[in-house]
Structures are given as structure tokens and as C-alpha cells.
PDB file of C-alpha atoms in Angstrom:
ATOM      1  CA  PRO A   1       0.212   0.193   0.011  1.00 85.00           C
ATOM      2  CA  GLU A   2       2.908   2.450   0.558  1.00 89.00           C
ATOM      3  CA  PHE A   3       3.429   2.014  -2.781  1.00 91.00           C
ATOM      4  CA  ARG A   4       0.452   2.264  -4.269  1.00 90.00           C
ATOM      5  CA  ASP A   5       1.060   6.396  -5.333  1.00 91.00           C
ATOM      6  CA  LEU A   6       4.568   5.596  -7.237  1.00 95.00           C
ATOM      7  CA  TYR A   7       2.661   3.658 -10.109  1.00 94.00           C
ATOM      8  CA  ASP A   8       0.941   5.501 -13.577  1.00 95.00           C
ATOM      9  CA  LEU A   9      -0.470   2.133 -14.113  1.00 96.00           C
ATOM     10  CA  LYS A  10      -2.048  -0.366 -12.054  1.00 96.00           C
ATOM     11  CA  VAL A  11      -3.743  -3.552 -13.237  1.00 96.00           C
ATOM     12  CA  PHE A  12      -5.933  -6.242 -11.936  1.00 96.00           C
ATOM     13  CA  MET A  13      -5.546  -9.774 -13.470  1.00 95.00           C
ATOM     14  CA  ALA A  14      -9.082 -11.912 -11.846  1.00 95.00           C
ATOM     15  CA  ILE A  15      -9.162 -15.821 -13.035  1.00 95.00           C
ATOM     16  CA  ASP A  16     -11.862 -17.864 -12.525  1.00 95.00           C
ATOM     17  CA  PRO A  17     -10.723 -20.076  -9.457  1.00 94.00           C
ATOM     18  CA  LYS A  18     -11.405 -22.996 -11.273  1.00 94.00           C
ATOM     19  CA  LEU A  19      -9.098 -22.171 -13.770  1.00 96.00           C
ATOM     20  CA  GLN A  20      -6.923 -20.734 -11.404  1.00 96.00           C
ATOM     21  CA  LEU A  21      -6.759 -24.447 -10.245  1.00 96.00           C
ATOM     22  CA  GLU A  22      -6.275 -26.063 -13.060  1.00 96.00           C
ATOM     23  CA  ARG A  23      -3.584 -24.468 -15.241  1.00 96.00           C
ATOM     24  CA  ILE A  24      -1.545 -24.757 -11.167  1.00 96.00           C
ATOM     25  CA  THR A  25      -2.046 -28.461 -11.746  1.00 97.00           C
ATOM     26  CA  SER A  26      -1.341 -28.684 -14.735  1.00 97.00           C
ATOM     27  CA  ARG A  27       2.092 -26.810 -14.410  1.00 96.00           C
ATOM     28  CA  ASN A  28       2.495 -28.115 -10.907  1.00 96.00           C
ATOM     29  CA  GLY A  29       1.111 -31.384 -10.403  1.00 97.00           C
ATOM     30  CA  ALA A  30      -1.625 -32.518  -8.512  1.00 96.00           C
ATOM     31  CA  GLU A  31      -0.004 -32.861  -5.284  1.00 94.00           C
ATOM     32  CA  GLU A  32       1.204 -28.733  -5.319  1.00 95.00           C
ATOM     33  CA  ALA A  33      -2.467 -27.801  -6.854  1.00 96.00           C
ATOM     34  CA  VAL A  34      -3.471 -29.042  -3.240  1.00 96.00           C
ATOM     35  CA  GLU A  35      -0.926 -26.993  -1.364  1.00 96.00           C
ATOM     36  CA  TYR A  36      -2.114 -24.231  -3.331  1.00 96.00           C
ATOM     37  CA  LYS A  37      -5.410 -24.670  -2.778  1.00 96.00           C
ATOM     38  CA  GLU A  38      -5.235 -25.090   0.270  1.00 97.00           C
ATOM     39  CA  LYS A  39      -2.758 -22.680   1.291  1.00 97.00           C
ATOM     40  CA  TRP A  40      -1.143 -20.085  -0.852  1.00 96.00           C
ATOM     41  CA  ILE A  41      -5.079 -19.284  -2.123  1.00 96.00           C
ATOM     42  CA  PRO A  42      -5.773 -18.535   0.789  1.00 97.00           C
ATOM     43  CA  MET A  43      -3.042 -15.934   1.771  1.00 97.00           C
ATOM     44  CA  GLU A  44      -3.111 -14.476  -1.745  1.00 96.00           C
ATOM     45  CA  ASN A  45      -7.131 -13.919  -1.080  1.00 95.00           C
ATOM     46  CA  PHE A  46      -6.456 -12.706   2.292  1.00 97.00           C
ATOM     47  CA  TYR A  47      -3.924  -9.803   0.793  1.00 96.00           C
ATOM     48  CA  HIS A  48      -6.002  -8.835  -1.441  1.00 95.00           C
ATOM     49  CA  GLU A  49      -9.269  -8.544   0.482  1.00 96.00           C
ATOM     50  CA  THR A  50      -7.010  -6.814   3.512  1.00 96.00           C
ATOM     51  CA  PHE A  51      -5.655  -4.252   1.631  1.00 94.00           C
ATOM     52  CA  GLY A  52      -8.238  -3.564  -1.080  1.00 93.00           C
ATOM     53  CA  THR A  53      -5.670  -4.041  -4.635  1.00 92.00           C
ATOM     54  CA  LYS A  54      -8.838  -4.562  -7.111  1.00 93.00           C
ATOM     55  CA  GLU A  55     -10.375  -1.466  -5.831  1.00 94.00           C
ATOM     56  CA  ILE A  56      -7.734   1.289  -6.085  1.00 94.00           C
ATOM     57  CA  VAL A  57      -6.961  -0.125  -9.924  1.00 95.00           C
ATOM     58  CA  ASP A  58      -6.490   0.829 -12.901  1.00 96.00           C
ATOM     59  CA  VAL A  59      -7.660  -1.687 -15.314  1.00 97.00           C
ATOM     60  CA  ILE A  60      -9.085  -4.902 -13.878  1.00 96.00           C
ATOM     61  CA  LEU A  61      -7.946  -8.030 -16.707  1.00 96.00           C
ATOM     62  CA  ASN A  62     -10.382 -11.410 -16.584  1.00 95.00           C
ATOM     63  CA  VAL A  63      -8.050 -14.609 -17.518  1.00 93.00           C
ATOM     64  CA  THR A  64     -10.022 -16.296 -19.298  1.00 90.00           C
ATOM     65  CA  GLU A  65      -7.521 -18.917 -21.136  1.00 86.00           C
TER      66      GLU A  65
END
């Protein structure tokens, strides 16, 4: 948050949770995908909710493929 004003353009990339997990599984394998689903994705979501990152951006890109 302390660096927000230093950026000229802020972009948030949103992805459907199902597609996100499919990509993680394809890239890292099924075992690591479980860890991402249970640990890393909830922490990432908590960060975005806590700091309101989606609300302060200039552009939201919705990843669909």
C-alpha cells in the first residue's frame, strides 16, 4: 500500500478459481495443486481483501483462457 501512489498504471488480473487451479495443476502437478488450494490461494485472497487491491486499480483484466 505504501507504494501505490508511485505507479502510473495499476492492473489487477482476475481469474476464475477453477481455471486457476487447472493451470496450477498443469504446471506443478496434482500434489502441489492441493497445497496451493489450501495454503497459497487463501493467503493471496486474504491479502487482496485486506489491502483492497482490486478497488484501487486502473484496469481489471479477466483471464479466461
